[in-house]
Structures are given as structure tokens and as C-alpha cells.
PDB file of C-alpha atoms in Angstrom:
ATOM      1  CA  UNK B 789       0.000   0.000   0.000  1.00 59.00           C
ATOM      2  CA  UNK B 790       2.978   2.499   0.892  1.00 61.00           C
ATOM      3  CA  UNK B 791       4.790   1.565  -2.370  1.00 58.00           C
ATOM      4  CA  UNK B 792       1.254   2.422  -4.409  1.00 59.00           C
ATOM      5  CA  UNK B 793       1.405   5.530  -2.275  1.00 62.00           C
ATOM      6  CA  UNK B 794       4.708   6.454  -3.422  1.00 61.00           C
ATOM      7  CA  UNK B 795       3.982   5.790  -6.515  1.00 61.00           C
ATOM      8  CA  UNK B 796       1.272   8.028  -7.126  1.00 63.00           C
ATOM      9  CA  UNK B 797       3.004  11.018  -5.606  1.00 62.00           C
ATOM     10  CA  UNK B 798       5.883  10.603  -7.676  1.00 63.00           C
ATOM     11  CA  UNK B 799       3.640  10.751 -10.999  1.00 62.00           C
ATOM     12  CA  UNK B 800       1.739  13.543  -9.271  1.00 59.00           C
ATOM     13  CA  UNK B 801       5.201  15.434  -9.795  1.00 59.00           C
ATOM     14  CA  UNK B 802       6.442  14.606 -12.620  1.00 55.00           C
ATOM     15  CA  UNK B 803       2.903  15.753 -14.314  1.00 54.00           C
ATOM     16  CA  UNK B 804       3.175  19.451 -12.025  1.00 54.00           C
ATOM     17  CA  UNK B 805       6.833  19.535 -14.064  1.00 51.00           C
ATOM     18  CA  UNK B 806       5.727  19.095 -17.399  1.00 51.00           C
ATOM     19  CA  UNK B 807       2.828  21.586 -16.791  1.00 47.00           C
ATOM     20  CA  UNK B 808       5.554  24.396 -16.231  1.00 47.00           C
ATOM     21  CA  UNK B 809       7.080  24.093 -19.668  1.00 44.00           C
ATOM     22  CA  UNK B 810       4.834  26.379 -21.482  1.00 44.00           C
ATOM     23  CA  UNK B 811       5.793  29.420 -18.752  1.00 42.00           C
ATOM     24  CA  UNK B 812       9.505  28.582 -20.103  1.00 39.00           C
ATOM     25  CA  UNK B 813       8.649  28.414 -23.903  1.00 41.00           C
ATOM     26  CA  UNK B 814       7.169  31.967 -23.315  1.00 38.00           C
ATOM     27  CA  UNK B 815       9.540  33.492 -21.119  1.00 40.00           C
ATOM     28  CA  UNK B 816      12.589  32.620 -23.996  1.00 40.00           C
ATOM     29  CA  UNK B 817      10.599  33.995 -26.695  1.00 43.00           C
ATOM     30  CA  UNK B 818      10.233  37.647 -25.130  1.00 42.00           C
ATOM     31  CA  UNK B 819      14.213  38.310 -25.785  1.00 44.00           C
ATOM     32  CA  UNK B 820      13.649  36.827 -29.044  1.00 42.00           C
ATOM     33  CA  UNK B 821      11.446  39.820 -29.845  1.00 40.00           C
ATOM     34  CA  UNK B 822      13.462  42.463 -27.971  1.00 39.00           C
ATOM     35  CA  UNK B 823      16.149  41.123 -30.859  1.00 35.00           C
ATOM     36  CA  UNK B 824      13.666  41.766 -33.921  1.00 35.00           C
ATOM     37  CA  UNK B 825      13.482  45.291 -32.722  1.00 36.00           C
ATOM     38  CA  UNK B 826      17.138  46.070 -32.000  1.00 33.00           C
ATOM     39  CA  UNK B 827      17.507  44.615 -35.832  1.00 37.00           C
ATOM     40  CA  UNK B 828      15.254  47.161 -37.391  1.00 39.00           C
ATOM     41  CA  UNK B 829      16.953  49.806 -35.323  1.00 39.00           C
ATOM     42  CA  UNK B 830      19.748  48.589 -36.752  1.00 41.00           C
ATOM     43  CA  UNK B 831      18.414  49.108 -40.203  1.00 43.00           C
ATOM     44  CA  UNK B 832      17.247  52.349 -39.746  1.00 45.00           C
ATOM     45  CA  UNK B 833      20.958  53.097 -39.363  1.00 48.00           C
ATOM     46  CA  UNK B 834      22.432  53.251 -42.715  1.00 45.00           C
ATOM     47  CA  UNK B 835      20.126  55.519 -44.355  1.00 46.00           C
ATOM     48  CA  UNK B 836      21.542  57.743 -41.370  1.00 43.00           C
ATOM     49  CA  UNK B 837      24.994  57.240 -43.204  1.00 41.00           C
ATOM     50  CA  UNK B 838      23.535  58.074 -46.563  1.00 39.00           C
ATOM     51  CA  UNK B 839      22.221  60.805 -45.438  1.00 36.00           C
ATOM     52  CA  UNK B 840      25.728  61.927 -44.151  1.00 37.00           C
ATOM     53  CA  UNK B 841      27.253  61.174 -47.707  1.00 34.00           C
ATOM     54  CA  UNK B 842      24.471  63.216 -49.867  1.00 33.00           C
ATOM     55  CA  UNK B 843      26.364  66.678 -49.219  1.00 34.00           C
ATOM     56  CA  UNK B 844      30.005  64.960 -51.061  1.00 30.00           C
ATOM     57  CA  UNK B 845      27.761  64.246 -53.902  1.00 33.00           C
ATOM     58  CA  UNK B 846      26.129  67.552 -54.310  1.00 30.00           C
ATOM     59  CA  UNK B 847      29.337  68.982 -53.738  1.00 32.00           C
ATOM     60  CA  UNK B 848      30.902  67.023 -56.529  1.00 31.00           C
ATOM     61  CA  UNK B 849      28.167  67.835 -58.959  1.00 31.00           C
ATOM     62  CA  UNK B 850      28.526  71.453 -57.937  1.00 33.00           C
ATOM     63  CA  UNK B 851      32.332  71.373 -59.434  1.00 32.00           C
ATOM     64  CA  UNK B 852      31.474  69.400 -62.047  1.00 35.00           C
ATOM     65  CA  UNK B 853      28.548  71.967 -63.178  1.00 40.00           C
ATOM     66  CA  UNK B 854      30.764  74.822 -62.895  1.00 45.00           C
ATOM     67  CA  UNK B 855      32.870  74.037 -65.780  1.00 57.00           C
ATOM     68  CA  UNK B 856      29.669  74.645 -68.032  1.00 57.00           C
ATOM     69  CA  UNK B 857      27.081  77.218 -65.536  1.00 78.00           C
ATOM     70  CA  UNK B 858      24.474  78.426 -66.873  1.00 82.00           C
ATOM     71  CA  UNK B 859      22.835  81.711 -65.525  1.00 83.00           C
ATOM     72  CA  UNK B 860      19.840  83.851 -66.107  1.00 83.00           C
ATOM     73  CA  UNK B 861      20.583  87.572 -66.575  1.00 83.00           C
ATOM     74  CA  UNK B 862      17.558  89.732 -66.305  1.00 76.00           C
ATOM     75  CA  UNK B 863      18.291  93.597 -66.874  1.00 68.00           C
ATOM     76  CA  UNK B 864      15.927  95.086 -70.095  1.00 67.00           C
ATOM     77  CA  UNK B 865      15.250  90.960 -70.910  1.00 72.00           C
ATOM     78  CA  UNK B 866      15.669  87.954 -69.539  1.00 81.00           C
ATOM     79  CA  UNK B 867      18.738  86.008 -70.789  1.00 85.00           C
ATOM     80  CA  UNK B 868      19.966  82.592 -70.460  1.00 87.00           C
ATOM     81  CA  UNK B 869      23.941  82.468 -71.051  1.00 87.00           C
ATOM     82  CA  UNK B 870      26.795  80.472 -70.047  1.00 88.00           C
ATOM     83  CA  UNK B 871      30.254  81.228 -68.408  1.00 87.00           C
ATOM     84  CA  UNK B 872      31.491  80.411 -72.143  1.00 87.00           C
ATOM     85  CA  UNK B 873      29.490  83.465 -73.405  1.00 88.00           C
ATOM     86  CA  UNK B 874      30.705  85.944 -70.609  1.00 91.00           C
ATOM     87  CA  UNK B 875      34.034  85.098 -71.190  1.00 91.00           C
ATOM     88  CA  UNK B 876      33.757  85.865 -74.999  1.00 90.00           C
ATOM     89  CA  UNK B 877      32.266  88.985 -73.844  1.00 92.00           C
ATOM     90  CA  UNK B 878      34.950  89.907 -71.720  1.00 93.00           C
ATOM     91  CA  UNK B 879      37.293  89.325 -74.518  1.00 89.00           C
ATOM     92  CA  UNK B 880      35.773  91.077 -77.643  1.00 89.00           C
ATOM     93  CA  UNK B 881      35.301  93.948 -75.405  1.00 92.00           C
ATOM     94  CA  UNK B 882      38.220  94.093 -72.640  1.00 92.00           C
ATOM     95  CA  UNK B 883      40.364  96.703 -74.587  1.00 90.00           C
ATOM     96  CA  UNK B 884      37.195  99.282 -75.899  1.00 92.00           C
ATOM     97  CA  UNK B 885      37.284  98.849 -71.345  1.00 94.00           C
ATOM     98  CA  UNK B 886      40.642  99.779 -70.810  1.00 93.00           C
ATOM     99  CA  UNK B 887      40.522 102.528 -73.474  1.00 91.00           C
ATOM    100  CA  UNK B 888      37.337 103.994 -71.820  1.00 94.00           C
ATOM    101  CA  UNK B 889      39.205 104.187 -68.701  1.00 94.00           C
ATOM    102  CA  UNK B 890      42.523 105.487 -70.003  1.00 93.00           C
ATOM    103  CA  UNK B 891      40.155 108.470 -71.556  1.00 92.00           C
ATOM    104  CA  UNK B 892      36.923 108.732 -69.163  1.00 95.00           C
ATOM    105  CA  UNK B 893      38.405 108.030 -66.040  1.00 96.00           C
ATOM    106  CA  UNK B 894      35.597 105.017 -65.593  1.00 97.00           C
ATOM    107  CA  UNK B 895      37.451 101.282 -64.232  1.00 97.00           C
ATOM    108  CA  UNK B 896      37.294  98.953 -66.791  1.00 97.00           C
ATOM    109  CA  UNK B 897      36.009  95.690 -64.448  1.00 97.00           C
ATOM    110  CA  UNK B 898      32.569  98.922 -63.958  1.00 98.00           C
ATOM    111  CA  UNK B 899      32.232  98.980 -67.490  1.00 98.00           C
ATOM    112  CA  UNK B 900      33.075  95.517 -68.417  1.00 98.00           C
ATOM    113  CA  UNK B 901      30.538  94.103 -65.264  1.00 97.00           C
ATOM    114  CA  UNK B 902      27.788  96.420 -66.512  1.00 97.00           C
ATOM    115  CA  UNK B 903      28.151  95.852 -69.770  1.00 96.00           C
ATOM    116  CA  UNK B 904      27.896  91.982 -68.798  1.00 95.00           C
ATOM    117  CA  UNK B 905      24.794  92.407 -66.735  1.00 94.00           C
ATOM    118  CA  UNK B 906      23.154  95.387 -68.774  1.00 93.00           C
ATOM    119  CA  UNK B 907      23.041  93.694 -72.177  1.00 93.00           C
ATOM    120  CA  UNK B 908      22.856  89.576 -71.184  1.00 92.00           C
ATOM    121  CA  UNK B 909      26.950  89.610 -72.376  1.00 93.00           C
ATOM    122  CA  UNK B 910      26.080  90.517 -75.663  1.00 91.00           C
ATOM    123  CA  UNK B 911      22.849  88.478 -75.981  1.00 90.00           C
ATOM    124  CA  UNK B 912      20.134  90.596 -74.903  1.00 89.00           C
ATOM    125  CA  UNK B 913      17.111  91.539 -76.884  1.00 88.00           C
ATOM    126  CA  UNK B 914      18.934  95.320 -76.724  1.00 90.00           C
ATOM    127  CA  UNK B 915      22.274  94.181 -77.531  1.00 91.00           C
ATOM    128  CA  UNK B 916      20.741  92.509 -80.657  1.00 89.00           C
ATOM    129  CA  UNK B 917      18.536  94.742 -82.029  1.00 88.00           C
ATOM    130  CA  UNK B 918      20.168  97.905 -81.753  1.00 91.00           C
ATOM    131  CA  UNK B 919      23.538  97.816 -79.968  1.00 93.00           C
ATOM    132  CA  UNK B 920      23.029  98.952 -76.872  1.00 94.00           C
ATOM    133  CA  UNK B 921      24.824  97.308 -74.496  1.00 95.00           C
ATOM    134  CA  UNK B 922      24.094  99.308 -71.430  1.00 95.00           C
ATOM    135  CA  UNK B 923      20.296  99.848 -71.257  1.00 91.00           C
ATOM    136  CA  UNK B 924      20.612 103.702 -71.839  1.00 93.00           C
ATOM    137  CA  UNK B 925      17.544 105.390 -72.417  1.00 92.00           C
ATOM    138  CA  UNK B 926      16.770 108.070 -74.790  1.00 92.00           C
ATOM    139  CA  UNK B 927      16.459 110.580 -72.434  1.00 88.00           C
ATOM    140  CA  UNK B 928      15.873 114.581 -73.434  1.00 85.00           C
ATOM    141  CA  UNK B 929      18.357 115.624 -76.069  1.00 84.00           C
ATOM    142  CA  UNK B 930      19.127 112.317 -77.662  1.00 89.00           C
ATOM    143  CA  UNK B 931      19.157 112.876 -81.565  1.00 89.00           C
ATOM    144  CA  UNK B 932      20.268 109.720 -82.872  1.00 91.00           C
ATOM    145  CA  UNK B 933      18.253 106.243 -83.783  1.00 93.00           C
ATOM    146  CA  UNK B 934      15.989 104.621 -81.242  1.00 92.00           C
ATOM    147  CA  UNK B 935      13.854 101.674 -80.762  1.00 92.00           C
ATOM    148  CA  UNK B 936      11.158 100.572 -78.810  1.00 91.00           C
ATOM    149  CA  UNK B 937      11.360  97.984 -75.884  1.00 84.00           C
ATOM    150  CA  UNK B 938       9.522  96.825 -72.738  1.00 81.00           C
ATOM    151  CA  UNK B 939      11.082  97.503 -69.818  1.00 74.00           C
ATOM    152  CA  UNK B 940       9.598  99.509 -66.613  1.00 68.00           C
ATOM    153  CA  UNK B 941       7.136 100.689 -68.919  1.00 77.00           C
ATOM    154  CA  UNK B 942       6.015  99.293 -72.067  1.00 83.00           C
ATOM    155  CA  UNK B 943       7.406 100.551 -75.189  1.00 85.00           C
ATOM    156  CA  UNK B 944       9.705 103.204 -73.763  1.00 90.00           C
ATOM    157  CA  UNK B 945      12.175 104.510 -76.001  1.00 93.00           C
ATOM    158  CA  UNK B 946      16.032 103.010 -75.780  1.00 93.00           C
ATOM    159  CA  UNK B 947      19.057 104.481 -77.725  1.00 94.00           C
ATOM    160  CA  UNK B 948      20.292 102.455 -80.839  1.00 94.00           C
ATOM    161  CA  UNK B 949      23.982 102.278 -82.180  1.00 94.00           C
ATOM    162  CA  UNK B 950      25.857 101.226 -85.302  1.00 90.00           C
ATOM    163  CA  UNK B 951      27.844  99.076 -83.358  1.00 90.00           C
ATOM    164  CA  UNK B 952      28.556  97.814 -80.050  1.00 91.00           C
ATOM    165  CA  UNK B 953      31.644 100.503 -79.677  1.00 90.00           C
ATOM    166  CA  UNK B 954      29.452 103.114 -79.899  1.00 93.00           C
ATOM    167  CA  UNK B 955      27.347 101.808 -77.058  1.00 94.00           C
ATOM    168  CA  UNK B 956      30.785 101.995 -74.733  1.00 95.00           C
ATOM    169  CA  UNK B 957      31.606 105.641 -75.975  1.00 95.00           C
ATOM    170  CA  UNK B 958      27.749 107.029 -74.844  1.00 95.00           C
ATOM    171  CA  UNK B 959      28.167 105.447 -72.049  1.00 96.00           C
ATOM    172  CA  UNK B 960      31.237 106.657 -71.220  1.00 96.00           C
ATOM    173  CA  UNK B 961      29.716 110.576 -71.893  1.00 95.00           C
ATOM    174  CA  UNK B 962      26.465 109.444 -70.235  1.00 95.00           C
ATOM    175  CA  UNK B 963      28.497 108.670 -66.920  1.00 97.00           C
ATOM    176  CA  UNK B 964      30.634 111.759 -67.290  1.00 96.00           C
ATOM    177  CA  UNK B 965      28.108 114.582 -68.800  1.00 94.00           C
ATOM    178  CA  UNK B 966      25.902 114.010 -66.077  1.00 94.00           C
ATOM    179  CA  UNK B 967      26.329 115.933 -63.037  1.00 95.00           C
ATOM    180  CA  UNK B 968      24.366 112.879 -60.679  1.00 95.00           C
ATOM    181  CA  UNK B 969      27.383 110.934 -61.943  1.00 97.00           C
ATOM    182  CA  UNK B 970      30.172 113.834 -60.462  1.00 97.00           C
ATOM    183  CA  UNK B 971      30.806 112.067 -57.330  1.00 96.00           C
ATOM    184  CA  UNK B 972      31.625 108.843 -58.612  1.00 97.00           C
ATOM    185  CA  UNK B 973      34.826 110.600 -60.237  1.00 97.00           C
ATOM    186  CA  UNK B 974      36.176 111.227 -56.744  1.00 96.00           C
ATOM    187  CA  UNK B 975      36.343 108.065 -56.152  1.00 97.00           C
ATOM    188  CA  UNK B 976      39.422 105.848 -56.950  1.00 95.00           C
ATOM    189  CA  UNK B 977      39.752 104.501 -60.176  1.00 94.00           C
ATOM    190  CA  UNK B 978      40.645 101.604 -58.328  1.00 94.00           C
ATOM    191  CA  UNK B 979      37.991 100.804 -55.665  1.00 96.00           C
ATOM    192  CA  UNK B 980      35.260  99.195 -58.192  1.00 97.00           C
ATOM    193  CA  UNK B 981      33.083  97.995 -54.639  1.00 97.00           C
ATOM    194  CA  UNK B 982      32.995 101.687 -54.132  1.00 97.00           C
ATOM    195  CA  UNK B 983      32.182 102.923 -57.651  1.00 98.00           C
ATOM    196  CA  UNK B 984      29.122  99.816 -58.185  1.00 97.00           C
ATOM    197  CA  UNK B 985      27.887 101.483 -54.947  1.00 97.00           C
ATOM    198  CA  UNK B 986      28.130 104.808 -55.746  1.00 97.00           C
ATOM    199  CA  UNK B 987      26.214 104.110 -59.657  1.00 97.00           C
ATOM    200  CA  UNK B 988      23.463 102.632 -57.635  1.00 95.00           C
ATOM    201  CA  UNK B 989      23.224 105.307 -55.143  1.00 96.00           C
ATOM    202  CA  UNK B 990      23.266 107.899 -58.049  1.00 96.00           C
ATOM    203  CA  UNK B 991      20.497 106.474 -59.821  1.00 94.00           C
ATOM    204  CA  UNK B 992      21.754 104.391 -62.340  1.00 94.00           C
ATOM    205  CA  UNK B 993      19.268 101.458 -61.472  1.00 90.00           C
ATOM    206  CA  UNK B 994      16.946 100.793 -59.204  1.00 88.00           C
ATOM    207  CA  UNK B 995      17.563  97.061 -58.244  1.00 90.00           C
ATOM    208  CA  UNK B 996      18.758  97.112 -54.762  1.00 93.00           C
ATOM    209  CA  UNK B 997      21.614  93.928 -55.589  1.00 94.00           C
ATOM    210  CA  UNK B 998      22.645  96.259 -58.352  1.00 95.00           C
ATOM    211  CA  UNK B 999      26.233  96.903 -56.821  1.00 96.00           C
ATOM    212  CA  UNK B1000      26.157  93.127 -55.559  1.00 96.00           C
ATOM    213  CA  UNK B1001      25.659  91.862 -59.139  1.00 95.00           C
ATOM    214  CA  UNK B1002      28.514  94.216 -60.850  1.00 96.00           C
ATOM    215  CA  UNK B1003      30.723  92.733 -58.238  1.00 97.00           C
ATOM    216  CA  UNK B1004      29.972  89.363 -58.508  1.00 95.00           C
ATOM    217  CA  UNK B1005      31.279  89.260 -62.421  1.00 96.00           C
ATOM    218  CA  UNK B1006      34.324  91.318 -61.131  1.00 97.00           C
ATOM    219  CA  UNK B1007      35.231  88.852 -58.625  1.00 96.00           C
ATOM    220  CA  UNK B1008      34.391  86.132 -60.466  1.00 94.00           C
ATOM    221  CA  UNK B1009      36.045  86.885 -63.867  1.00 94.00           C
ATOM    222  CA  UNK B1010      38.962  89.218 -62.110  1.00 94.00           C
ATOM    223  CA  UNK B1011      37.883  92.049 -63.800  1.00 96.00           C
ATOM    224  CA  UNK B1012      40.167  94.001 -61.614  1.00 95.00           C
ATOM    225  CA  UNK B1013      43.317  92.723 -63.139  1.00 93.00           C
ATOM    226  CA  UNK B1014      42.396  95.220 -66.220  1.00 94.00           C
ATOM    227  CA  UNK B1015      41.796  98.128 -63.700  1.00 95.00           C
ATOM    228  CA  UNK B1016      45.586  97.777 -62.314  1.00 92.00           C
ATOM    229  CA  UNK B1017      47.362  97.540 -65.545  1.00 91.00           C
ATOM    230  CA  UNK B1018      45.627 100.324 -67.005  1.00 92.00           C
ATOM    231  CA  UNK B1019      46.855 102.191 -62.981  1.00 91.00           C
ATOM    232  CA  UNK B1020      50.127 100.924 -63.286  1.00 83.00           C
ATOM    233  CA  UNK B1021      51.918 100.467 -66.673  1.00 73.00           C
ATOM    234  CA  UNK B1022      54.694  97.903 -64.386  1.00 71.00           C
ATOM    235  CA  UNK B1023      51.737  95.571 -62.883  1.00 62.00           C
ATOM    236  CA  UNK B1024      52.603  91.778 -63.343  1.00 55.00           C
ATOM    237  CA  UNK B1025      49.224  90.720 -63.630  1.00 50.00           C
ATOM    238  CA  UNK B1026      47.668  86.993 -64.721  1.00 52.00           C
ATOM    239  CA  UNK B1027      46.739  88.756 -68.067  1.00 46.00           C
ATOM    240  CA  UNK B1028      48.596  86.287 -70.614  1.00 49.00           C
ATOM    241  CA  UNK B1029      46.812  83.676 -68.166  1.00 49.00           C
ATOM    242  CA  UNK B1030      42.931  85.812 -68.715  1.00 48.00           C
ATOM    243  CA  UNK B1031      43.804  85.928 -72.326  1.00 48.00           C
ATOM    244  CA  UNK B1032      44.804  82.558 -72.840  1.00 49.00           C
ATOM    245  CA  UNK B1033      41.728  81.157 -71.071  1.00 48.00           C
ATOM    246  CA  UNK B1034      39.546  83.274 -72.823  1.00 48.00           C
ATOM    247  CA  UNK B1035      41.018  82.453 -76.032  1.00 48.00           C
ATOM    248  CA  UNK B1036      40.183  78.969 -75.464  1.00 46.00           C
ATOM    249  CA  UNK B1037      36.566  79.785 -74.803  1.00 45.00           C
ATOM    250  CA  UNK B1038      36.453  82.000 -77.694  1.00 46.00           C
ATOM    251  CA  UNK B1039      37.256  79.223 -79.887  1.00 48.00           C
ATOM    252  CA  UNK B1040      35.148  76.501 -78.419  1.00 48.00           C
ATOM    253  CA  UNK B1041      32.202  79.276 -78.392  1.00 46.00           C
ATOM    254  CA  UNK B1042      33.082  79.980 -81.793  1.00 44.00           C
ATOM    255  CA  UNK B1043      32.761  76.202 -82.922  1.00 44.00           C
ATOM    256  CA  UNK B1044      29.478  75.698 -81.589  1.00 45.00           C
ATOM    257  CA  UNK B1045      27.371  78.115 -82.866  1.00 45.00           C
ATOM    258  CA  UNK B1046      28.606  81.927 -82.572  1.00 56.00           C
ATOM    259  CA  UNK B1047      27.287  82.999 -86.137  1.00 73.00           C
ATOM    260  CA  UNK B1048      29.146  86.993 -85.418  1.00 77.00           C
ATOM    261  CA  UNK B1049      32.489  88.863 -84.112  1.00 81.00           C
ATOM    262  CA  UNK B1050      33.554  91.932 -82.952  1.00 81.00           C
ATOM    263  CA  UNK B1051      36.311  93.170 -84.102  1.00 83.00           C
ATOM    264  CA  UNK B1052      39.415  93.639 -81.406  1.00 78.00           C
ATOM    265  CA  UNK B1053      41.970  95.733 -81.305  1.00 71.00           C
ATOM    266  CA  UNK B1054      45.196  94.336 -83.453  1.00 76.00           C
ATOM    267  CA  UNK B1055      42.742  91.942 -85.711  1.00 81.00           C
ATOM    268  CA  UNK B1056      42.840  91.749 -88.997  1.00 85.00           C
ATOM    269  CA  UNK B1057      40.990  89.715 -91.705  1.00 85.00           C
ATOM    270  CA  UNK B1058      43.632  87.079 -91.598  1.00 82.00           C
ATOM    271  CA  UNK B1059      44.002  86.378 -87.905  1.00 81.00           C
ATOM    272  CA  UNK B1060      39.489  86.758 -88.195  1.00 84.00           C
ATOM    273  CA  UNK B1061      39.965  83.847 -90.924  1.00 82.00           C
ATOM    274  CA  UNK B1062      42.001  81.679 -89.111  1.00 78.00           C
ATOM    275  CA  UNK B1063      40.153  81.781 -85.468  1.00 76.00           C
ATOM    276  CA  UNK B1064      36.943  80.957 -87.773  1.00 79.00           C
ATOM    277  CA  UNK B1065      38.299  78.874 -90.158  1.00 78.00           C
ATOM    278  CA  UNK B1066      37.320  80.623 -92.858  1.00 83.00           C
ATOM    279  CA  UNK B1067      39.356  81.792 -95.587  1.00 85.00           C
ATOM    280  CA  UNK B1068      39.690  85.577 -96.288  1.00 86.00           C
ATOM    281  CA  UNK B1069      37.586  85.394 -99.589  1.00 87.00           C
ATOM    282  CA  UNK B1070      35.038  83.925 -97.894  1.00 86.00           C
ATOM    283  CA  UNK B1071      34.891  86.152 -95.101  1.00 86.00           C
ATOM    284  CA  UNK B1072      34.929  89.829 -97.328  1.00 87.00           C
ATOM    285  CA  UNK B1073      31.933  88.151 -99.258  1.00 85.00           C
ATOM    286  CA  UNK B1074      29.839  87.442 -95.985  1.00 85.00           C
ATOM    287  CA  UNK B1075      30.206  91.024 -95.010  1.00 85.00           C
ATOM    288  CA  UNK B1076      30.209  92.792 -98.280  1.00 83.00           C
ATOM    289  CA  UNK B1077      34.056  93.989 -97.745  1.00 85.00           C
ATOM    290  CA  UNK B1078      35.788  95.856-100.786  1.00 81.00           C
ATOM    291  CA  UNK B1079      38.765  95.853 -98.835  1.00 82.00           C
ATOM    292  CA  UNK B1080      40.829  95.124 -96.139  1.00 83.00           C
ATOM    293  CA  UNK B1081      40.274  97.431 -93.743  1.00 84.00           C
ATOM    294  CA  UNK B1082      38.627  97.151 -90.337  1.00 84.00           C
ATOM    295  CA  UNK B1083      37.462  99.279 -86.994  1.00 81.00           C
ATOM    296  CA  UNK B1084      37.492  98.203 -84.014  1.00 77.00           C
ATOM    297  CA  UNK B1085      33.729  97.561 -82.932  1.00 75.00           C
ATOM    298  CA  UNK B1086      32.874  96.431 -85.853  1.00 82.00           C
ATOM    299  CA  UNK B1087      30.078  93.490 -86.235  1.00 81.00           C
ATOM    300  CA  UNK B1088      31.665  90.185 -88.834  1.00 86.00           C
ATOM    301  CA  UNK B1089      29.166  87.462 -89.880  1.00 84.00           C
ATOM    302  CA  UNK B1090      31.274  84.497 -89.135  1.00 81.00           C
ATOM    303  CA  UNK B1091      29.027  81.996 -90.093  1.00 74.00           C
TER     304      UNK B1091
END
């Protein structure tokens, strides 16, 4: 009777044991799920690292954009250009600049910055229709052509020219027959920060980033570097350096579409030829030439 006893209790225990299995079965499987979540924090991680990589990318594409910017200039139109086209700008028209200043007293980086911003570098509706490369008005007393063109009004009358040299002389006299202008003489010849301040102040536009924009193209293009050799007949400047660069624009502009020229300073027919690869025949016959002579200023269909 004591062994049945035993017997009993013992298979009374071993039943309680088995019962507690489940409460172990549950207790392993809550880490289990702590485990899942520390593995999707864990995922969530590398996009944190992407993240941290996206500014090297945009940074890169930044540089690699530069080499071929595009920017919109809006003065009296709207015009999409390139740092190609401002760069042919700045060399077609970087000695008429220097000349200016030599004779007017005016820095060359002012004129060459407004002429940049003022007629889209040379592609403006202004710049294209009637020369007029700095946005001057008719204003009382003006006896020469005109044309018509929206700008803070609609249809108000805008100077025309022959040619873009023209446009550079007026504005030269505009800046110097006008006594609003006087005070900008004082200034040096040198400080171009001062003198893009002192045109806005006297009137000369009335967009408040006015003198911002004129320096921006001066710093940008080092504009400057024409102001001190022009000051100082002994500066070492980078200007073989400008000139080859820009030479190399002017060529690659010139082989992908440039259809005209202005003629520089020591060009002649031949050296026009040869940058166009054109020969000189062809060249007189596009533009009606009798002869060989040429003016600085003067507009060649190059295409």
C-alpha cells in the first residue's frame, strides 16, 4: 500500500513539471522579440549614413557643373547664357574697357561688369537689335536712332547704335556729362566695390543687388586685373593667363554656334579667318568687304 502511495506522488510530480514548460517556452521567446526590434533599429541606421554622404555628392556635382554654368541675366530681358558666353564677352570687349578708362576716367572691371549684366553679355534683346549694351535710355536731347522695348514701362524709347563701340563711348559721356554721376569721379579709379555702390546710389538702377551683381562678375572673372594695368603700366598681372583662357573659350564658343564677331583691337581679316576657319575670300563676301580694312567695334558674320 505504501509503495502504491509512493507511486502516485511521484507521478503527481512529474505531471506538475511538465505543466511548467509552457511558462519557459514563453519566457525565452520575449528576448527573441526584444532582438527583432534592436535589428530594425539597426536598419534604420544606414540611411543615417547616406544621409551623411548626400552633401560629397552635391558637392561634386557642384564642381562638375561649374565648368559649363548656366545663368539667367535679367536687366531690359531675360537672358539665359553660359560662363562660355561671358568670357567671350569679356574678350571682344576688354580693350574698348581699358581705353574707356585710359580716356573717361571710368574702371574697366565697372564697365566691363555692366556691360555683362546690362546687355545679357552681348545676348540681350537690346544688344541685338540695336547695340546697346548698357540699357541707356533716350532721355531729353538724344538725336540719334531709337527703338522701342519693354522695360519699366512698355514701349519706352532706348538708344540704338551702329555698333557695339558706340554703345561703350555714350556710355562713357552718359556717366561723365551728367552731373548725378560727379561724385563717382572722386572716387578711386581703383575701388570698383565703391564705384558699383556709388552708380546705384546715383540712380543708375533701381535694383537694390545692383552693386552686388557688378561685383559678382568682377570677382568672379577678375575684372580688376584690367583696372591695375591700365593704374600701373609695371603691374605683373595673370593677363597672358585671362587671355589665354579666354582664347580657349572663344574658340570653343566659336565652334558651336557663334554665327558673329567683334572686331578687337590688333585683328585683322587674316588672324578673323584663321580663329573661324574661314578663308579671307570667304569672309569679305559674308560682309560685303571691298577691302581690307577694319574698326574696331565692328560686327563680322562668321558663319
Amino acid at each position: 500500500m505504501f509503495k502504491k502511495i509512493l507511486l502516485t506522488f511521484t507521478i503527481l510530480t512529474l505531471i506538475s513539471c511538465n505543466a511548467s514548460k509552457p511558462i519557459i517556452v514563453t519566457s525565452k521567446n520575449a528576448p527573441l522579440k526584444s532582438k527583432s526590434e534592436i535589428v530594425r533599429t539597426t536598419k534604420k541606421n544606414p540611411p543615417k549614413g547616406t544621409v551623411i554622404s548626400k552633401p560629397i555628392a552635391t558637392n561634386q556635382g557642384r564642381v562638375d557643373s561649374k565648368n559649363n554654368e548656366t545663368e539667367v541675366i535679367v536687366s531690359t530681358s531675360k537672358t539665359v547664357v553660359t560662363n562660355d558666353v561671358i568670357k567671350m564677352y569679356i574678350y571682344q570687349f576688354k580693350d574698348i574697357a581699358m581705353g574707356n578708362m585710359k580716356t573717361y576716367g571710368i574702371p574697366a572691371s565697372i564697365i566691363l561688369a555692366q556691360g555683362i549684366l546690362e546687355s545679357g553679355a552681348g545676348r540681350g534683346d537690346l544688344a541685338k537689335s540695336s547695340n546697346n549694351h548698357f540699357g541707356i535710355k533716350c532721355h531729353v536731347g538724344w538725336t540719334g536712332e531709337s527703338v522701342k522695348h519693354d522695360d519699366d514701362a512698355a514701349q519706352e524709347c532706348f538708344r540704338k547704335y551702329d555698333n557695339p563701340s558706340e554703345s561703350f563711348r555714350d556710355h562713357a559721356l552718359f556717366l561723365t556729362g551728367r552731373s548725378r554721376y560727379a561724385k563717382l569721379f572722386t572716387l578711386s579709379k581703383g575701388d570698383y566695390k565703391a564705384w558699383a555702390k556709388g552708380l546705384r546710389a546715383a540712380g543708375y538702377a533701381t535694383d537694390p543687388k545692383y552693386p552686388d551683381k557688378l561685383i559678382s562678375y568682377i570677382d568672379r572673372y577678375s575684372l580688376h586685373e584690367y583696372d591695375s594695368m591700365v593704374l600701373d603700366p609695371n603691374f605683373v598681372s595673370n593677363e597672358k593667363q585671362l587671355v589665354k583662357e579666354l582664347t580657349v573659350e572663344t574658340r570653343t564658343v566659336a565652334t558651336n554656334g557663334l554665327d558673329s564677331y567683334i572686331v578687337q583691337k590688333g585683328d585683322t581679316l587674316y588672324s578673323i579667318s584663321k580663329k573661324f576657319e574661314l578663308k579671307v575670300e570667304d569672309l569679305k563676301q559674308k560682309n560685303n568687304l571691298s577691302d581690307n580694312t577694319l574698326s574696331i567695334g565692328q560686327k563680322l558674320v562668321v558663319k
